[in-house]
Coordinates of C-alpha atoms in Angstrom, one line a residue:
Chain A
X929 CA 34.8 -19.7 28.2
X930 CA 34.6 -16.0 29.1
X931 CA 37.8 -14.9 30.8
X932 CA 39.8 -14.0 27.8
X933 CA 36.9 -11.2 27.7
X934 CA 37.6 -10.8 31.2
X935 CA 41.1 -10.2 31.1
X936 CA 40.6 -7.7 27.3
X937 CA 38.2 -6.1 29.4
X938 CA 41.0 -5.3 32.6
X939 CA 43.6 -4.2 29.6
X940 CA 41.2 -1.8 28.4
X941 CA 40.8 0.3 31.4
X942 CA 38.7 2.8 32.4
X943 CA 39.5 4.7 28.8
X944 CA 39.3 2.0 26.9
X945 CA 36.0 1.3 27.4
X946 CA 34.5 4.9 27.4
X947 CA 36.1 4.5 24.0
X948 CA 33.8 1.6 23.3
X949 CA 30.6 2.6 24.4
X950 CA 31.4 6.5 22.8
X951 CA 31.4 3.9 19.1
X952 CA 27.8 1.8 19.9
X953 CA 25.9 5.6 20.8
X954 CA 28.1 6.8 17.1
X955 CA 26.3 3.8 15.5
X956 CA 23.5 4.4 17.2
X957 CA 22.8 8.0 16.4
X958 CA 23.9 7.7 13.0
X959 CA 21.2 5.0 12.8
X960 CA 18.4 7.8 14.2
X961 CA 19.7 10.0 11.6
X962 CA 19.4 7.7 8.8
X963 CA 15.9 7.0 9.8
X964 CA 14.7 11.1 10.6
X965 CA 17.0 12.3 7.6
X966 CA 14.6 9.7 5.8
X967 CA 11.2 10.9 7.0
X968 CA 12.3 14.2 5.9
X969 CA 13.1 13.3 2.3
X970 CA 9.6 11.6 2.0
X971 CA 7.7 13.8 4.0
X972 CA 6.5 10.7 5.9
X973 CA 6.2 10.1 10.2
X974 CA 7.3 6.7 9.2
X975 CA 8.9 5.8 5.5
X976 CA 9.3 2.1 6.3
X977 CA 6.3 0.3 7.8
X978 CA 5.6 -3.4 7.8
X979 CA 2.6 -5.5 7.2
X980 CA 0.5 -6.4 10.1
X981 CA -2.9 -7.6 9.2
X982 CA -3.7 -9.5 5.9
X983 CA -6.2 -7.6 4.5
X984 CA -4.1 -7.3 1.2
X985 CA -3.2 -10.5 1.1
X986 CA -2.2 -12.2 -1.4
X987 CA -0.4 -9.1 -2.8
X988 CA 0.8 -7.9 1.3
X989 CA 1.3 -10.5 3.9
X990 CA 2.1 -10.0 7.8
X991 CA 6.0 -9.3 7.9
X992 CA 6.4 -8.0 4.4
X993 CA 7.8 -3.8 4.1
X994 CA 6.4 -1.4 2.5
X995 CA 7.8 2.1 1.5
X996 CA 5.9 5.1 1.5
X997 CA 6.3 8.2 0.1
X998 CA 3.7 11.5 1.2
X999 CA 4.7 14.7 -1.1
X1000 CA 2.6 17.7 0.4
X1001 CA 1.6 19.1 -3.1
X1002 CA 0.4 15.9 -4.4
X1003 CA -3.5 14.8 -3.7
X1004 CA -4.1 11.2 -3.3
X1005 CA -5.6 9.2 -6.7
X1006 CA -8.4 6.5 -6.4
X1007 CA -6.4 3.0 -6.5
X1008 CA -3.3 4.8 -4.4
X1009 CA -2.3 2.1 -1.4
X1010 CA -2.4 4.1 1.5
X1011 CA -1.2 3.4 5.0
X1012 CA -3.1 5.7 7.5
X1013 CA -3.7 6.1 10.8
X1014 CA -7.3 6.5 12.5
X1015 CA -6.7 9.2 16.1
X1016 CA -7.8 5.9 19.4
X1017 CA -6.3 3.8 17.0
X1018 CA -2.8 2.6 16.8
X1019 CA -1.9 0.1 14.2
X1020 CA -1.3 2.2 11.0
X1021 CA -3.1 0.3 8.2
X1022 CA -2.6 -0.3 4.7
X1023 CA -5.6 -0.1 2.4
X1024 CA -6.5 1.0 -1.1
X1025 CA -7.8 4.2 -1.6
X1026 CA -11.8 4.0 -3.1
X1027 CA -13.5 7.1 -3.3
X1028 CA -12.1 10.4 -3.8
X1029 CA -13.7 13.5 -3.4
X1030 CA -12.3 16.6 -4.0
X1031 CA -14.1 19.8 -2.8
X1032 CA -12.2 23.5 -2.9
X1033 CA -10.7 23.0 0.9
X1034 CA -10.7 19.4 1.2
X1035 CA -10.0 16.0 -0.5
X1036 CA -12.6 12.8 1.0
X1037 CA -11.4 9.9 0.8
X1038 CA -12.3 6.2 1.8
X1039 CA -10.3 3.1 1.3
X1040 CA -10.8 -0.7 1.4
X1041 CA -9.0 -3.1 1.6
X1042 CA -8.3 -5.5 -1.2
X1043 CA -9.1 -8.2 0.4
X1044 CA -11.9 -7.6 2.7
X1045 CA -15.6 -8.0 1.0
X1046 CA -16.9 -5.0 2.4
X1047 CA -15.9 -0.4 2.7
X1048 CA -13.2 0.8 6.1
X1049 CA -16.0 2.8 7.6
X1050 CA -16.3 0.3 10.2
X1051 CA -12.5 0.7 11.2
X1052 CA -12.9 5.1 11.1
X1053 CA -13.8 5.5 14.8
X1054 CA -16.7 7.0 13.4
X1055 CA -16.0 9.4 10.8
X1056 CA -17.3 8.9 8.3
X1057 CA -14.3 10.3 5.7
X1058 CA -10.6 10.1 5.9
X1059 CA -8.8 12.8 5.1
X1060 CA -4.7 13.4 4.0
X1061 CA -4.4 14.3 8.1
X1062 CA -4.8 11.1 8.8
X1063 CA -2.2 9.2 6.0
X1064 CA 1.5 8.6 6.8
X1065 CA 2.0 8.0 3.1
X1066 CA 1.2 6.3 0.0
X1067 CA 2.8 2.6 -0.8
X1068 CA 5.5 2.8 -3.7
X1069 CA 8.2 0.4 -3.0
X1070 CA 7.7 -3.6 -1.8
X1071 CA 10.4 -6.2 0.0
X1072 CA 9.0 -9.8 1.0
X1073 CA 9.3 -11.2 4.2
X1074 CA 12.5 -9.0 6.0
X1075 CA 9.6 -7.1 8.1
X1076 CA 8.8 -10.7 9.9
X1077 CA 11.7 -10.3 12.6
X1078 CA 10.1 -7.1 14.2
X1079 CA 6.9 -9.5 14.1
X1080 CA 8.6 -11.8 15.9
X1081 CA 10.3 -9.7 18.0
X1082 CA 7.2 -8.0 19.0
X1083 CA 5.2 -11.5 20.4
X1084 CA 8.5 -12.8 22.3
X1085 CA 9.9 -9.8 24.2
X1086 CA 12.3 -11.9 25.2
X1087 CA 13.9 -12.0 21.9
X1088 CA 14.0 -8.0 21.3
X1089 CA 15.9 -7.7 25.0
X1090 CA 18.3 -10.8 24.4
X1091 CA 19.5 -9.7 21.0
X1092 CA 19.9 -6.1 22.4
X1093 CA 21.9 -7.4 25.1
X1094 CA 23.9 -9.3 23.3
X1095 CA 24.2 -7.2 19.9
X1096 CA 25.8 -4.3 23.2
X1097 CA 27.6 -6.7 24.8
X1098 CA 29.4 -7.0 21.2
X1099 CA 30.0 -4.0 20.5
X1100 CA 32.4 -3.1 24.0
X1101 CA 33.9 -6.6 23.7
X1102 CA 34.6 -6.5 19.8
X1103 CA 38.7 -5.9 19.4
X1104 CA 39.6 -2.8 17.0
X1105 CA 41.0 -4.1 14.3
Chain B
X958 CA 43.9 -14.9 14.0
X959 CA 40.1 -15.0 13.0
X960 CA 37.8 -16.7 15.2
X961 CA 34.7 -18.4 13.9
X962 CA 32.0 -15.7 14.9
X963 CA 33.9 -13.3 12.9
X964 CA 33.4 -15.2 10.0
X965 CA 30.7 -16.1 10.8
X966 CA 29.8 -12.4 11.1
X967 CA 31.8 -11.4 7.7
X968 CA 30.8 -13.4 6.0
X969 CA 26.7 -12.9 6.7
X970 CA 27.2 -9.6 6.1
X971 CA 28.6 -9.9 2.9
X972 CA 25.6 -11.8 2.3
X973 CA 23.5 -9.8 3.2
X974 CA 24.6 -6.7 1.3
X975 CA 25.3 -8.5 -2.2
X976 CA 21.7 -9.5 -2.2
X977 CA 20.1 -6.3 -1.0
X978 CA 22.1 -5.0 -4.0
X979 CA 21.1 -7.7 -6.3
X980 CA 17.1 -6.8 -5.4
X981 CA 18.2 -3.0 -5.6
X982 CA 19.2 -4.4 -9.3
X983 CA 16.6 -6.3 -10.2
X984 CA 13.3 -3.4 -9.1
X985 CA 14.9 -1.3 -11.0
X986 CA 15.4 -3.3 -14.5
X987 CA 11.5 -4.7 -14.4
X988 CA 10.6 -0.9 -13.5
X989 CA 12.4 0.5 -16.6
X990 CA 11.3 -2.4 -18.3
X991 CA 7.7 -2.5 -17.8
X992 CA 6.1 -3.3 -21.0
X993 CA 2.9 -1.1 -22.5
X994 CA -0.2 -2.4 -22.9
X995 CA -2.8 -1.8 -25.6
X996 CA -5.0 0.4 -23.8
X997 CA -9.1 -1.9 -24.5
X998 CA -12.6 -1.3 -24.2
X999 CA -14.8 -0.6 -22.2
X1000 CA -18.7 -0.8 -22.6
X1001 CA -20.9 0.1 -20.6
X1002 CA -24.7 -1.1 -20.4
X1003 CA -28.1 -0.5 -18.2
X1004 CA -27.1 2.9 -16.1
X1005 CA -29.5 3.5 -14.2
X1006 CA -30.3 5.8 -11.4
X1007 CA -32.6 5.0 -8.9
X1008 CA -33.6 5.1 -4.1
X1009 CA -31.8 2.8 -2.1
X1010 CA -30.0 2.6 0.7
X1011 CA -26.5 1.6 1.1
X1012 CA -26.4 -1.5 2.7
X1013 CA -24.5 0.1 6.2
X1014 CA -26.7 0.4 9.5
X1015 CA -28.7 3.0 10.0
X1016 CA -28.2 4.3 5.6
X1017 CA -30.3 7.1 4.6
X1018 CA -32.2 7.1 1.4
X1019 CA -30.5 8.0 -1.4
X1020 CA -30.3 7.7 -4.8
X1021 CA -27.4 5.1 -6.1
X1022 CA -26.7 4.4 -9.5
X1023 CA -26.1 0.8 -11.4
X1024 CA -24.5 -0.6 -14.1
X1025 CA -23.3 -3.2 -16.3
X1026 CA -20.4 -3.9 -18.9
X1027 CA -18.5 -5.3 -21.3
X1028 CA -14.7 -5.7 -20.8
X1029 CA -11.9 -6.6 -23.5
X1030 CA -8.4 -6.4 -22.3
X1031 CA -5.0 -7.7 -23.3
X1032 CA -3.2 -8.1 -20.5
X1033 CA -0.6 -11.0 -21.5
X1034 CA 2.7 -8.5 -21.4
X1035 CA 2.4 -7.4 -17.9
X1036 CA 0.7 -10.9 -16.5
X1037 CA 4.5 -12.2 -18.4
X1038 CA 6.4 -9.4 -17.2
X1039 CA 8.9 -11.4 -14.7
X1040 CA 8.6 -9.4 -11.1
X1041 CA 4.7 -9.6 -11.4
X1042 CA 3.3 -10.7 -8.8
X1043 CA -0.7 -9.8 -9.1
X1044 CA -2.4 -7.1 -11.3
X1045 CA -5.2 -5.4 -9.4
X1046 CA -7.9 -4.3 -12.1
X1047 CA -10.5 -1.6 -10.5
X1048 CA -13.5 0.4 -13.1
X1049 CA -13.6 3.9 -11.6
X1050 CA -15.7 6.5 -12.8
X1051 CA -15.0 10.7 -12.9
X1052 CA -17.4 12.8 -12.5
X1053 CA -17.9 16.6 -11.5
X1054 CA -21.0 18.1 -10.2
X1055 CA -21.7 21.0 -12.2
X1056 CA -22.9 23.2 -9.5
X1057 CA -19.9 23.0 -7.2
X1058 CA -16.9 22.0 -9.9
X1059 CA -16.5 19.7 -7.2
X1060 CA -14.4 16.3 -8.9
X1061 CA -15.4 13.1 -7.6
X1062 CA -13.9 9.7 -8.5
X1063 CA -15.4 6.5 -8.1
X1064 CA -14.2 2.4 -7.8
X1065 CA -17.3 0.4 -9.4
X1066 CA -15.7 -2.5 -9.7
X1067 CA -12.4 -4.4 -9.2
X1068 CA -11.0 -7.8 -9.5
X1069 CA -7.5 -9.4 -8.0
X1070 CA -5.7 -11.0 -10.5
X1071 CA -2.7 -13.9 -9.9
X1072 CA 0.2 -14.5 -12.0
X1073 CA -1.0 -17.8 -13.0
X1074 CA -5.0 -17.0 -14.0
X1075 CA -6.5 -16.4 -16.8
X1076 CA -4.8 -14.1 -19.4
X1077 CA -7.6 -12.7 -21.3
X1078 CA -9.8 -10.8 -19.9
X1079 CA -13.4 -11.1 -21.4
X1080 CA -16.1 -9.9 -19.0
X1081 CA -19.5 -8.5 -18.8
X1082 CA -20.2 -7.7 -14.9
X1083 CA -22.0 -5.8 -12.7
X1084 CA -20.9 -2.9 -10.8
X1085 CA -19.3 -4.3 -7.0
X1086 CA -19.8 -1.7 -5.3
X1087 CA -22.6 0.3 -5.0
X1088 CA -22.4 3.8 -6.3
X1089 CA -23.5 6.7 -4.3
X1090 CA -22.5 10.7 -4.8
X1091 CA -22.0 12.0 -1.8
X1092 CA -24.8 14.9 -1.2
X1093 CA -27.8 12.2 -1.6
X1094 CA -28.5 12.9 -5.6
X1095 CA -26.9 12.8 -9.2
X1096 CA -29.0 15.3 -10.1
X1097 CA -26.4 18.2 -11.3
X1098 CA -24.0 15.2 -12.1
X1099 CA -24.2 15.1 -16.4
X1100 CA -21.8 12.9 -16.9
X1101 CA -19.3 10.5 -16.3
X1102 CA -15.8 9.3 -17.4
X1103 CA -15.7 5.4 -17.0
X1104 CA -11.5 4.1 -17.3
X1105 CA -10.2 0.6 -16.2
X1106 CA -7.2 0.7 -14.8
X1107 CA -4.6 -1.6 -13.2
X1108 CA -2.0 -1.6 -10.5
X1109 CA 0.6 -4.1 -10.3
X1110 CA 2.0 -5.1 -7.2
X1111 CA 5.4 -7.0 -7.8
X1112 CA 7.4 -9.6 -6.1
X1113 CA 9.9 -7.3 -4.8
X1114 CA 10.4 -3.1 -5.5
X1115 CA 8.8 -0.6 -7.6
X1116 CA 4.3 -0.5 -7.6
X1117 CA 3.1 1.1 -10.5
X1118 CA -0.1 1.2 -12.1
X1119 CA -1.4 2.5 -15.6
X1120 CA -5.1 2.2 -18.3
X1121 CA -6.0 -0.9 -19.0
X1122 CA -9.2 0.4 -20.6
X1123 CA -11.5 3.0 -20.9
X1124 CA -14.8 4.0 -22.0
X1125 CA -15.7 5.2 -25.6
X1126 CA -16.2 8.6 -24.7
X1127 CA -18.2 10.2 -21.3
X1128 CA -21.0 8.6 -20.7
X1129 CA -24.4 10.1 -20.2
X1130 CA -25.7 10.3 -16.5
X1131 CA -29.1 9.1 -16.8
X1132 CA -32.7 10.8 -15.2
X1133 CA -33.9 8.6 -11.9
X1134 CA -36.6 6.2 -12.5
X1135 CA -38.8 6.5 -9.7
X1136 CA -40.8 3.1 -8.8

């Protein structure tokens, strides 16, 4: 089954093999550059997130993809759907702002999930309000289902390694046309 | 010449690209053709300020405002738009504390409206969330502006929001009722 591929690897030689590896690296680094560029444009540490909980149902389900922006000059408004991360908690949360208290120096915010009965104060790990520094971005765009791939990969790590391995192998073996 | 794997790869990447382009066009088109809404009416009734506690462990006693309101607005055009998955409507109170000049805005009531649900929204309801001021008192607050906003969630694409109804002029905050 693999005799063809092995023969191809032989004919490629060391130089050809290195060239293919370089190709692979280019693909990976350009992907990384695009992601970081998007981070710069949107001023958000993570401009694309996957919904992980059902607290915003029926609007957002697990596995939906959200696009965020975080313009530095614009204050958050009540009713905005924000993604925030509390220090000490490892998952970012997607919830709507229901209270905003602006003083001279700070803006204090309280959030709530549309599908939750009460506000988020129990999720805040002891702090009473969230502030701008906790917020990753405001939800601007929505794409359903696609993010389920990443949830599946997180739940079944073997899938992730298998996929990565396959992609790497194909990239090494494939013939330039 | 071409292996099955190559053909499959080519077809699937082509299909993904075209589906993505189509979804992009749909989101832009639906965002640009979003209908405008006639701003409806909110009538605030029985606004009361009294002493109470938040429903929360260890909450201190403070002044809480409660109210009833009539709501009349027609969100038909938005719900009939083809890329509307749900509307989220919420009543907000925006007010300013005179002494400090700090601006406050809170949600008092909200509701999820799905595409298939009732269209002409007429409701007589109470506030769903307790209305409090972070300082614990409404003494310095003269009036508040009440607005009903909508937030539109699409099947795919750009989220949008706007005003669905407003109250006639600012609402004065009454004196504290002592029990």
